[in-house]
Amino acid sequence: MQDRFGRTINYLRLALTEACNFRCPYCAPGGHSTPSASPLSVGEIEAVVRAALNLGIMHVRLTGGEPLLRRDILEIVRAIRSVEGIQDLSLTTNGFFLEELAHPLADAGLTRVTVSLDSLHRERFAEIVGTDAFDRVWRGIQAAEQAGLAPLKLNVVVLRGINDDEISDLARLTVARPWQVRFIELMPVGNDPAAQEYFARRFMPIREVQAHLPELEPAGAVRGNGPARVYHLPGARGTLGFITPMSDHFCAACNRIRVTARGEARSCLFGEAGANLRPSTSEGVTAVEPLLVRAILSKPERHSAGGTCAVEAAAMSAIGG
Ligand code: SAM
Ligand code: SF4
């Protein structure tokens, strides 16, 4: 369906849990809170996806928190896959559980996967995420590739003074591999002084990231690009995506609606407008559908982050990025 500004909404980002086993400082500056409400069950998730499909939403991305912490993740994937008409079912993960889950996820019907990877240095990676997991995540990435969860994407949040010296090395991963490495501008999360100071110190605009890669060439149309602007290195098998929520927002082309693990539909990552689906999710598709419509119609024309507005603290992992 279309929102009030004529944008077609065809993409649902569904957070499966608020919990996470990593502690990325830019995601939940105050630390991850223990989830206060149980996440949507498999049946509730299926009702939300069926309602979304009725509105023309055929692409679903599972996120979190860390979606692979859900013990019923394979059941969830199978349930969504059973909804005829869903064309693309993808997942964003920190990769910690991917080594053992990549093949079962592919067998259950997952189409493709995005793994977050902010550094190629084991110790630096551990410092960012709060646990020594680089080797494990790297094996998870290989497993995803072997399982055919393609095109495989890697998300890199660029942090000035932390990983900006790795831009070239991360980009070069795509020379020999058919992956897409996506450089993402840091978004402000939380309004307290410490969070604001973190953002001011670490934010690096994408134009500076691109200055590290003078040999970039624009790439043609690439499947599943979303808001990324896509380039490649000369002769590379893979591509590079650049995502600029701050320096050049892509609100005019926004095609998404978000549902949190607690069942709140959010019309924008920045702001609380939307609708609470929870009371209706157990009543089935016809009860959920009008609430999703209401959330879609509450989509703002554009976000105001970078002005007075940040993603509310502890919300990134609740909403799913
Ligand atoms: N746990 C999974 C992961 O890390 O991939 C999925 C959830 S995470 C919230 C989804 C994406 O949001 C990740 O790629 C993460 O790097 C990104 N993200 C989190 N906080 C961010 C921030 N403040 N600015 C930009 N991207 C952020
Ligand atoms: Fe966890 Fe992902 Fe947030 Fe990192 S970005 S803390 S892995 S939810």
PDB file of C-alpha atoms in Angstrom, residues 23-311:
ATOM      1  CA  ARG A  23      27.464  -4.956  23.562  1.00  0.00           C
ATOM      2  CA  CYS A  24      28.145  -2.670  20.612  1.00  0.00           C
ATOM      3  CA  PRO A  25      28.413   0.790  22.236  1.00  0.00           C
ATOM      4  CA  TYR A  26      26.549   2.618  19.450  1.00  0.00           C
ATOM      5  CA  CYS A  27      23.509   0.356  19.619  1.00  0.00           C
ATOM      6  CA  ALA A  28      22.422   0.448  23.261  1.00  0.00           C
ATOM      7  CA  PRO A  29      24.546   3.090  25.009  1.00  0.00           C
ATOM      8  CA  GLY A  30      23.079   2.365  28.422  1.00  0.00           C
ATOM      9  CA  GLY A  31      23.488  -1.396  27.937  1.00  0.00           C
ATOM     10  CA  HIS A  32      20.784  -3.807  26.846  1.00  0.00           C
ATOM     11  CA  SER A  33      17.910  -3.967  29.255  1.00  0.00           C
ATOM     12  CA  THR A  34      16.405  -7.319  30.113  1.00  0.00           C
ATOM     13  CA  PRO A  35      13.334  -7.606  27.891  1.00  0.00           C
ATOM     14  CA  SER A  36      10.316  -6.575  29.939  1.00  0.00           C
ATOM     15  CA  ALA A  37       7.732  -8.273  27.744  1.00  0.00           C
ATOM     16  CA  SER A  38       7.768 -11.608  25.972  1.00  0.00           C
ATOM     17  CA  PRO A  39       8.473 -11.340  22.247  1.00  0.00           C
ATOM     18  CA  LEU A  40       5.885 -12.203  19.628  1.00  0.00           C
ATOM     19  CA  SER A  41       5.290 -15.956  19.353  1.00  0.00           C
ATOM     20  CA  VAL A  42       5.610 -17.894  16.097  1.00  0.00           C
ATOM     21  CA  GLY A  43       1.831 -17.747  15.577  1.00  0.00           C
ATOM     22  CA  GLU A  44       1.721 -13.987  16.243  1.00  0.00           C
ATOM     23  CA  ILE A  45       4.620 -13.414  13.850  1.00  0.00           C
ATOM     24  CA  GLU A  46       2.827 -15.377  11.155  1.00  0.00           C
ATOM     25  CA  ALA A  47      -0.325 -13.261  11.679  1.00  0.00           C
ATOM     26  CA  VAL A  48       1.706 -10.056  11.304  1.00  0.00           C
ATOM     27  CA  VAL A  49       3.379 -11.330   8.135  1.00  0.00           C
ATOM     28  CA  ARG A  50       0.050 -12.435   6.609  1.00  0.00           C
ATOM     29  CA  ALA A  51      -1.488  -9.031   7.406  1.00  0.00           C
ATOM     30  CA  ALA A  52       1.541  -7.307   5.872  1.00  0.00           C
ATOM     31  CA  LEU A  53       1.271  -9.452   2.755  1.00  0.00           C
ATOM     32  CA  ASN A  54      -2.373  -8.430   2.354  1.00  0.00           C
ATOM     33  CA  LEU A  55      -1.086  -4.842   2.184  1.00  0.00           C
ATOM     34  CA  GLY A  56       1.454  -5.721  -0.509  1.00  0.00           C
ATOM     35  CA  ILE A  57       4.508  -6.294   1.688  1.00  0.00           C
ATOM     36  CA  MET A  58       6.468  -9.166   0.156  1.00  0.00           C
ATOM     37  CA  HIS A  59       9.920  -8.660   1.626  1.00  0.00           C
ATOM     38  CA  VAL A  60      10.555  -9.483   5.284  1.00  0.00           C
ATOM     39  CA  ARG A  61      13.809  -8.978   7.201  1.00  0.00           C
ATOM     40  CA  LEU A  62      14.315 -10.556  10.616  1.00  0.00           C
ATOM     41  CA  THR A  63      16.414  -8.541  13.022  1.00  0.00           C
ATOM     42  CA  GLY A  64      16.682  -7.653  16.719  1.00  0.00           C
ATOM     43  CA  GLY A  65      18.522  -7.601  19.180  1.00  0.00           C
ATOM     44  CA  GLU A  66      20.147 -10.766  18.018  1.00  0.00           C
ATOM     45  CA  PRO A  67      17.520 -12.788  16.114  1.00  0.00           C
ATOM     46  CA  LEU A  68      19.515 -16.026  16.315  1.00  0.00           C
ATOM     47  CA  LEU A  69      19.095 -15.990  20.100  1.00  0.00           C
ATOM     48  CA  ARG A  70      15.516 -17.127  19.492  1.00  0.00           C
ATOM     49  CA  ARG A  71      15.457 -20.873  20.109  1.00  0.00           C
ATOM     50  CA  ASP A  72      12.500 -21.157  17.763  1.00  0.00           C
ATOM     51  CA  ILE A  73      14.245 -19.302  14.936  1.00  0.00           C
ATOM     52  CA  LEU A  74      13.907 -22.216  12.477  1.00  0.00           C
ATOM     53  CA  GLU A  75      10.213 -22.536  13.277  1.00  0.00           C
ATOM     54  CA  ILE A  76       9.795 -18.778  12.696  1.00  0.00           C
ATOM     55  CA  VAL A  77      11.534 -18.967   9.318  1.00  0.00           C
ATOM     56  CA  ARG A  78       9.432 -21.968   8.281  1.00  0.00           C
ATOM     57  CA  ALA A  79       6.212 -20.230   9.390  1.00  0.00           C
ATOM     58  CA  ILE A  80       6.993 -17.110   7.352  1.00  0.00           C
ATOM     59  CA  ARG A  81       8.029 -19.213   4.387  1.00  0.00           C
ATOM     60  CA  SER A  82       4.674 -20.990   4.553  1.00  0.00           C
ATOM     61  CA  VAL A  83       2.981 -17.663   3.747  1.00  0.00           C
ATOM     62  CA  GLU A  84       2.559 -17.875   0.017  1.00  0.00           C
ATOM     63  CA  GLY A  85       3.540 -14.607  -1.643  1.00  0.00           C
ATOM     64  CA  ILE A  86       6.509 -13.697   0.558  1.00  0.00           C
ATOM     65  CA  GLN A  87       9.240 -13.358  -2.036  1.00  0.00           C
ATOM     66  CA  ASP A  88      12.259 -12.508   0.041  1.00  0.00           C
ATOM     67  CA  LEU A  89      13.062 -13.482   3.628  1.00  0.00           C
ATOM     68  CA  SER A  90      16.366 -12.146   4.938  1.00  0.00           C
ATOM     69  CA  LEU A  91      18.022 -11.797   8.331  1.00  0.00           C
ATOM     70  CA  THR A  92      20.505  -9.408   9.957  1.00  0.00           C
ATOM     71  CA  THR A  93      22.723 -11.012  12.594  1.00  0.00           C
ATOM     72  CA  ASN A  94      25.902 -10.491  14.560  1.00  0.00           C
ATOM     73  CA  GLY A  95      27.003 -13.886  13.209  1.00  0.00           C
ATOM     74  CA  PHE A  96      27.784 -15.493  16.564  1.00  0.00           C
ATOM     75  CA  PHE A  97      25.458 -18.471  16.034  1.00  0.00           C
ATOM     76  CA  LEU A  98      25.685 -18.594  12.267  1.00  0.00           C
ATOM     77  CA  GLU A  99      28.256 -21.358  11.953  1.00  0.00           C
ATOM     78  CA  GLU A 100      25.798 -23.945  13.296  1.00  0.00           C
ATOM     79  CA  LEU A 101      22.631 -22.297  11.997  1.00  0.00           C
ATOM     80  CA  ALA A 102      23.475 -21.238   8.430  1.00  0.00           C
ATOM     81  CA  HIS A 103      22.566 -24.533   6.755  1.00  0.00           C
ATOM     82  CA  PRO A 104      19.428 -25.195   8.845  1.00  0.00           C
ATOM     83  CA  LEU A 105      18.277 -21.606   8.158  1.00  0.00           C
ATOM     84  CA  ALA A 106      18.774 -22.048   4.430  1.00  0.00           C
ATOM     85  CA  ASP A 107      16.916 -25.385   4.570  1.00  0.00           C
ATOM     86  CA  ALA A 108      14.066 -23.691   6.474  1.00  0.00           C
ATOM     87  CA  GLY A 109      13.696 -21.170   3.648  1.00  0.00           C
ATOM     88  CA  LEU A 110      15.811 -18.132   4.569  1.00  0.00           C
ATOM     89  CA  THR A 111      16.886 -16.392   1.372  1.00  0.00           C
ATOM     90  CA  ARG A 112      19.877 -14.340   2.424  1.00  0.00           C
ATOM     91  CA  VAL A 113      21.756 -12.941   5.358  1.00  0.00           C
ATOM     92  CA  THR A 114      23.518  -9.730   6.430  1.00  0.00           C
ATOM     93  CA  VAL A 115      26.263 -10.039   9.048  1.00  0.00           C
ATOM     94  CA  SER A 116      27.564  -7.101  11.076  1.00  0.00           C
ATOM     95  CA  LEU A 117      31.362  -6.905  11.083  1.00  0.00           C
ATOM     96  CA  ASP A 118      33.014  -3.677  12.178  1.00  0.00           C
ATOM     97  CA  SER A 119      36.624  -4.863  12.250  1.00  0.00           C
ATOM     98  CA  LEU A 120      38.933  -7.508  10.817  1.00  0.00           C
ATOM     99  CA  HIS A 121      41.217  -7.308  13.851  1.00  0.00           C
ATOM    100  CA  ARG A 122      40.368  -9.869  16.478  1.00  0.00           C
ATOM    101  CA  GLU A 123      41.200  -7.719  19.486  1.00  0.00           C
ATOM    102  CA  ARG A 124      39.571  -4.597  18.141  1.00  0.00           C
ATOM    103  CA  PHE A 125      36.463  -6.587  17.243  1.00  0.00           C
ATOM    104  CA  ALA A 126      36.344  -7.900  20.824  1.00  0.00           C
ATOM    105  CA  GLU A 127      36.639  -4.358  22.168  1.00  0.00           C
ATOM    106  CA  ILE A 128      33.734  -3.157  20.030  1.00  0.00           C
ATOM    107  CA  VAL A 129      31.298  -6.011  20.640  1.00  0.00           C
ATOM    108  CA  GLY A 130      32.398  -6.822  24.190  1.00  0.00           C
ATOM    109  CA  THR A 131      33.360 -10.455  23.601  1.00  0.00           C
ATOM    110  CA  ASP A 132      36.188 -12.299  21.843  1.00  0.00           C
ATOM    111  CA  ALA A 133      34.119 -13.605  18.948  1.00  0.00           C
ATOM    112  CA  PHE A 134      35.868 -12.614  15.724  1.00  0.00           C
ATOM    113  CA  ASP A 135      36.957 -16.139  14.723  1.00  0.00           C
ATOM    114  CA  ARG A 136      33.530 -17.528  15.403  1.00  0.00           C
ATOM    115  CA  VAL A 137      31.772 -14.782  13.445  1.00  0.00           C
ATOM    116  CA  TRP A 138      34.206 -15.229  10.552  1.00  0.00           C
ATOM    117  CA  ARG A 139      33.435 -18.962  10.440  1.00  0.00           C
ATOM    118  CA  GLY A 140      29.744 -18.064  10.526  1.00  0.00           C
ATOM    119  CA  ILE A 141      30.217 -15.863   7.465  1.00  0.00           C
ATOM    120  CA  GLN A 142      31.905 -18.730   5.597  1.00  0.00           C
ATOM    121  CA  ALA A 143      29.092 -21.079   6.621  1.00  0.00           C
ATOM    122  CA  ALA A 144      26.492 -18.614   5.315  1.00  0.00           C
ATOM    123  CA  GLU A 145      28.270 -18.466   2.000  1.00  0.00           C
ATOM    124  CA  GLN A 146      28.477 -22.261   1.762  1.00  0.00           C
ATOM    125  CA  ALA A 147      24.781 -22.512   2.624  1.00  0.00           C
ATOM    126  CA  GLY A 148      23.965 -20.268  -0.338  1.00  0.00           C
ATOM    127  CA  LEU A 149      22.505 -17.407   1.733  1.00  0.00           C
ATOM    128  CA  ALA A 150      23.382 -15.008  -1.060  1.00  0.00           C
ATOM    129  CA  PRO A 151      24.053 -12.256  -1.848  1.00  0.00           C
ATOM    130  CA  LEU A 152      25.912 -12.144   1.455  1.00  0.00           C
ATOM    131  CA  LYS A 153      26.192  -8.659   2.926  1.00  0.00           C
ATOM    132  CA  LEU A 154      28.464  -7.341   5.653  1.00  0.00           C
ATOM    133  CA  ASN A 155      27.397  -4.249   7.641  1.00  0.00           C
ATOM    134  CA  VAL A 156      30.180  -1.968   8.870  1.00  0.00           C
ATOM    135  CA  VAL A 157      29.286   0.984  11.099  1.00  0.00           C
ATOM    136  CA  VAL A 158      32.125   3.438  10.487  1.00  0.00           C
ATOM    137  CA  LEU A 159      33.501   4.832  13.759  1.00  0.00           C
ATOM    138  CA  ARG A 160      36.027   7.638  13.604  1.00  0.00           C
ATOM    139  CA  GLY A 161      39.194   6.752  15.480  1.00  0.00           C
ATOM    140  CA  ILE A 162      38.103   3.128  15.945  1.00  0.00           C
ATOM    141  CA  ASN A 163      37.776   1.377  12.577  1.00  0.00           C
ATOM    142  CA  ASP A 164      38.267   4.123   9.947  1.00  0.00           C
ATOM    143  CA  ASP A 165      41.799   2.819   9.296  1.00  0.00           C
ATOM    144  CA  GLU A 166      40.211  -0.441   8.027  1.00  0.00           C
ATOM    145  CA  ILE A 167      37.955   1.030   5.341  1.00  0.00           C
ATOM    146  CA  SER A 168      40.249  -0.075   2.545  1.00  0.00           C
ATOM    147  CA  ASP A 169      40.854  -3.587   3.981  1.00  0.00           C
ATOM    148  CA  LEU A 170      37.132  -4.146   4.542  1.00  0.00           C
ATOM    149  CA  ALA A 171      36.326  -2.922   1.032  1.00  0.00           C
ATOM    150  CA  ARG A 172      38.970  -5.205  -0.415  1.00  0.00           C
ATOM    151  CA  LEU A 173      37.134  -8.270   0.911  1.00  0.00           C
ATOM    152  CA  THR A 174      34.905  -7.834  -2.136  1.00  0.00           C
ATOM    153  CA  VAL A 175      37.729  -8.195  -4.657  1.00  0.00           C
ATOM    154  CA  ALA A 176      37.854 -11.995  -4.439  1.00  0.00           C
ATOM    155  CA  ARG A 177      34.379 -12.644  -2.974  1.00  0.00           C
ATOM    156  CA  PRO A 178      30.912 -11.897  -4.369  1.00  0.00           C
ATOM    157  CA  TRP A 179      29.861 -10.112  -1.167  1.00  0.00           C
ATOM    158  CA  GLN A 180      28.488  -6.642  -0.566  1.00  0.00           C
ATOM    159  CA  VAL A 181      30.315  -4.694   2.129  1.00  0.00           C
ATOM    160  CA  ARG A 182      28.067  -1.869   3.316  1.00  0.00           C
ATOM    161  CA  PHE A 183      29.498   1.141   5.110  1.00  0.00           C
ATOM    162  CA  ILE A 184      26.869   2.708   7.380  1.00  0.00           C
ATOM    163  CA  GLU A 185      26.931   6.157   8.937  1.00  0.00           C
ATOM    164  CA  LEU A 186      26.655   6.108  12.696  1.00  0.00           C
ATOM    165  CA  MET A 187      23.216   7.244  13.883  1.00  0.00           C
ATOM    166  CA  PRO A 188      22.701   8.990  17.234  1.00  0.00           C
ATOM    167  CA  VAL A 189      21.119   6.719  19.832  1.00  0.00           C
ATOM    168  CA  GLY A 190      20.032   8.264  23.134  1.00  0.00           C
ATOM    169  CA  ASN A 191      19.750  11.891  24.135  1.00  0.00           C
ATOM    170  CA  ASP A 192      21.914  11.949  27.258  1.00  0.00           C
ATOM    171  CA  PRO A 193      25.232  13.862  27.173  1.00  0.00           C
ATOM    172  CA  ALA A 194      27.410  10.713  27.044  1.00  0.00           C
ATOM    173  CA  ALA A 195      25.520   9.393  24.012  1.00  0.00           C
ATOM    174  CA  GLN A 196      25.697  12.773  22.301  1.00  0.00           C
ATOM    175  CA  GLU A 197      29.412  12.995  23.000  1.00  0.00           C
ATOM    176  CA  TYR A 198      29.957   9.484  21.581  1.00  0.00           C
ATOM    177  CA  PHE A 199      28.125  10.438  18.420  1.00  0.00           C
ATOM    178  CA  ALA A 200      30.027  13.738  18.026  1.00  0.00           C
ATOM    179  CA  ARG A 201      33.385  11.990  18.490  1.00  0.00           C
ATOM    180  CA  ARG A 202      32.761   8.898  16.366  1.00  0.00           C
ATOM    181  CA  PHE A 203      30.522  10.015  13.496  1.00  0.00           C
ATOM    182  CA  MET A 204      32.191   9.979  10.085  1.00  0.00           C
ATOM    183  CA  PRO A 205      30.216  11.050   7.004  1.00  0.00           C
ATOM    184  CA  ILE A 206      30.194   8.637   4.081  1.00  0.00           C
ATOM    185  CA  ARG A 207      31.874  11.160   1.779  1.00  0.00           C
ATOM    186  CA  GLU A 208      34.971  10.828   4.003  1.00  0.00           C
ATOM    187  CA  VAL A 209      34.696   7.043   3.858  1.00  0.00           C
ATOM    188  CA  GLN A 210      34.577   7.206   0.073  1.00  0.00           C
ATOM    189  CA  ALA A 211      37.655   9.454   0.042  1.00  0.00           C
ATOM    190  CA  HIS A 212      39.598   6.406   1.327  1.00  0.00           C
ATOM    191  CA  LEU A 213      38.514   4.547  -1.832  1.00  0.00           C
ATOM    192  CA  PRO A 214      39.464   6.755  -4.797  1.00  0.00           C
ATOM    193  CA  GLU A 215      39.150   3.875  -7.264  1.00  0.00           C
ATOM    194  CA  LEU A 216      35.371   3.410  -6.696  1.00  0.00           C
ATOM    195  CA  GLU A 217      33.208   2.837  -9.769  1.00  0.00           C
ATOM    196  CA  PRO A 218      29.360   3.012  -9.705  1.00  0.00           C
ATOM    197  CA  ALA A 219      27.779  -0.455  -9.997  1.00  0.00           C
ATOM    198  CA  GLY A 220      24.648  -1.240 -12.008  1.00  0.00           C
ATOM    199  CA  ALA A 221      21.411  -2.445 -10.452  1.00  0.00           C
ATOM    200  CA  VAL A 222      22.048  -4.920  -7.624  1.00  0.00           C
ATOM    201  CA  ARG A 223      19.288  -7.007  -6.043  1.00  0.00           C
ATOM    202  CA  GLY A 224      18.016  -6.027  -2.608  1.00  0.00           C
ATOM    203  CA  ASN A 225      19.867  -2.726  -2.308  1.00  0.00           C
ATOM    204  CA  GLY A 226      17.442  -0.833  -0.113  1.00  0.00           C
ATOM    205  CA  PRO A 227      18.856   2.567   0.716  1.00  0.00           C
ATOM    206  CA  ALA A 228      22.461   1.693  -0.193  1.00  0.00           C
ATOM    207  CA  ARG A 229      24.234   3.471  -3.033  1.00  0.00           C
ATOM    208  CA  VAL A 230      26.243   0.780  -4.749  1.00  0.00           C
ATOM    209  CA  TYR A 231      29.768   0.885  -6.196  1.00  0.00           C
ATOM    210  CA  HIS A 232      32.550  -1.570  -6.801  1.00  0.00           C
ATOM    211  CA  LEU A 233      36.314  -1.688  -6.886  1.00  0.00           C
ATOM    212  CA  PRO A 234      37.798  -2.234 -10.360  1.00  0.00           C
ATOM    213  CA  GLY A 235      37.603  -5.932 -11.299  1.00  0.00           C
ATOM    214  CA  ALA A 236      35.994  -6.902  -7.974  1.00  0.00           C
ATOM    215  CA  ARG A 237      33.546  -9.818  -7.769  1.00  0.00           C
ATOM    216  CA  GLY A 238      31.500  -8.118  -5.054  1.00  0.00           C
ATOM    217  CA  THR A 239      30.134  -4.635  -4.450  1.00  0.00           C
ATOM    218  CA  LEU A 240      30.272  -1.838  -1.887  1.00  0.00           C
ATOM    219  CA  GLY A 241      27.186  -0.169  -0.437  1.00  0.00           C
ATOM    220  CA  PHE A 242      27.121   3.230   1.242  1.00  0.00           C
ATOM    221  CA  ILE A 243      24.283   4.063   3.610  1.00  0.00           C
ATOM    222  CA  THR A 244      23.846   7.708   4.588  1.00  0.00           C
ATOM    223  CA  PRO A 245      21.011   8.075   7.097  1.00  0.00           C
ATOM    224  CA  MET A 246      22.602  11.260   8.455  1.00  0.00           C
ATOM    225  CA  SER A 247      24.414  13.118   5.681  1.00  0.00           C
ATOM    226  CA  ASP A 248      21.932  12.401   2.899  1.00  0.00           C
ATOM    227  CA  HIS A 249      18.769  10.842   4.264  1.00  0.00           C
ATOM    228  CA  PHE A 250      16.813   8.544   1.975  1.00  0.00           C
ATOM    229  CA  CYS A 251      13.372   9.201   3.450  1.00  0.00           C
ATOM    230  CA  ALA A 252      11.815  10.050   0.064  1.00  0.00           C
ATOM    231  CA  ALA A 253      12.504   6.476  -1.051  1.00  0.00           C
ATOM    232  CA  CYS A 254      11.565   4.840   2.279  1.00  0.00           C
ATOM    233  CA  ASN A 255       9.633   1.628   1.632  1.00  0.00           C
ATOM    234  CA  ARG A 256       9.616   0.099   5.108  1.00  0.00           C
ATOM    235  CA  ILE A 257       7.591  -0.462   8.213  1.00  0.00           C
ATOM    236  CA  ARG A 258       9.091  -1.863  11.416  1.00  0.00           C
ATOM    237  CA  VAL A 259       7.626  -4.149  14.058  1.00  0.00           C
ATOM    238  CA  THR A 260       9.395  -4.469  17.412  1.00  0.00           C
ATOM    239  CA  ALA A 261       9.788  -7.730  19.284  1.00  0.00           C
ATOM    240  CA  ARG A 262       6.948  -6.596  21.594  1.00  0.00           C
ATOM    241  CA  GLY A 263       4.649  -6.175  18.639  1.00  0.00           C
ATOM    242  CA  GLU A 264       4.702  -2.407  18.209  1.00  0.00           C
ATOM    243  CA  ALA A 265       4.559  -1.266  14.597  1.00  0.00           C
ATOM    244  CA  ARG A 266       6.875   1.729  14.148  1.00  0.00           C
ATOM    245  CA  SER A 267       6.600   3.990  11.168  1.00  0.00           C
ATOM    246  CA  CYS A 268      10.176   5.329  11.470  1.00  0.00           C
ATOM    247  CA  LEU A 269      13.385   4.348  13.280  1.00  0.00           C
ATOM    248  CA  PHE A 270      13.469   7.879  14.709  1.00  0.00           C
ATOM    249  CA  GLY A 271      10.266   8.431  16.681  1.00  0.00           C
ATOM    250  CA  GLU A 272       7.508   6.453  18.295  1.00  0.00           C
ATOM    251  CA  ALA A 273       4.631   6.900  15.837  1.00  0.00           C
ATOM    252  CA  GLY A 274       2.908   3.678  14.834  1.00  0.00           C
ATOM    253  CA  ALA A 275       0.449   1.294  16.443  1.00  0.00           C
ATOM    254  CA  ASN A 276       0.553  -1.436  19.061  1.00  0.00           C
ATOM    255  CA  LEU A 277      -0.330  -4.692  17.310  1.00  0.00           C
ATOM    256  CA  ARG A 278      -0.018  -6.805  20.446  1.00  0.00           C
ATOM    257  CA  PRO A 279      -3.606  -6.927  21.630  1.00  0.00           C
ATOM    258  CA  SER A 280      -4.649  -8.076  18.159  1.00  0.00           C
ATOM    259  CA  THR A 281      -1.899 -10.477  17.151  1.00  0.00           C
ATOM    260  CA  SER A 282      -3.607 -13.397  18.889  1.00  0.00           C
ATOM    261  CA  GLU A 283      -6.904 -12.544  17.162  1.00  0.00           C
ATOM    262  CA  GLY A 284      -5.407 -13.140  13.728  1.00  0.00           C
ATOM    263  CA  VAL A 285      -4.808 -11.402  10.450  1.00  0.00           C
ATOM    264  CA  THR A 286      -8.030  -9.399  10.135  1.00  0.00           C
ATOM    265  CA  ALA A 287      -7.435  -7.771  13.536  1.00  0.00           C
ATOM    266  CA  VAL A 288      -3.811  -6.918  12.779  1.00  0.00           C
ATOM    267  CA  GLU A 289      -4.295  -5.513   9.290  1.00  0.00           C
ATOM    268  CA  PRO A 290      -6.072  -2.206  10.181  1.00  0.00           C
ATOM    269  CA  LEU A 291      -3.437  -1.487  12.822  1.00  0.00           C
ATOM    270  CA  LEU A 292      -0.655  -1.976  10.286  1.00  0.00           C
ATOM    271  CA  VAL A 293      -2.533   0.367   7.950  1.00  0.00           C
ATOM    272  CA  ARG A 294      -2.683   2.950  10.744  1.00  0.00           C
ATOM    273  CA  ALA A 295       1.074   2.619  11.334  1.00  0.00           C
ATOM    274  CA  ILE A 296       1.831   3.012   7.621  1.00  0.00           C
ATOM    275  CA  LEU A 297      -0.371   6.109   7.429  1.00  0.00           C
ATOM    276  CA  SER A 298       1.531   7.619  10.374  1.00  0.00           C
ATOM    277  CA  LYS A 299       4.850   7.541   8.492  1.00  0.00           C
ATOM    278  CA  PRO A 300       6.459  10.994   8.614  1.00  0.00           C
ATOM    279  CA  GLU A 301       7.657  12.603   5.410  1.00  0.00           C
ATOM    280  CA  ARG A 302      11.229  12.530   6.702  1.00  0.00           C
ATOM    281  CA  HIS A 303      13.130  11.964   9.935  1.00  0.00           C
ATOM    282  CA  SER A 304      14.692  14.806  11.885  1.00  0.00           C
ATOM    283  CA  ALA A 305      17.757  12.999  13.247  1.00  0.00           C
ATOM    284  CA  GLY A 306      20.772  15.209  13.377  1.00  0.00           C
ATOM    285  CA  GLY A 307      18.550  18.093  14.412  1.00  0.00           C
ATOM    286  CA  THR A 308      17.037  17.589  17.832  1.00  0.00           C
ATOM    287  CA  CYS A 309      16.172  13.971  17.352  1.00  0.00           C
ATOM    288  CA  ALA A 310      18.025  10.733  18.132  1.00  0.00           C
ATOM    289  CA  VAL A 311      16.872   7.137  18.191  1.00  0.00           C
TER     290      VAL A 311
END
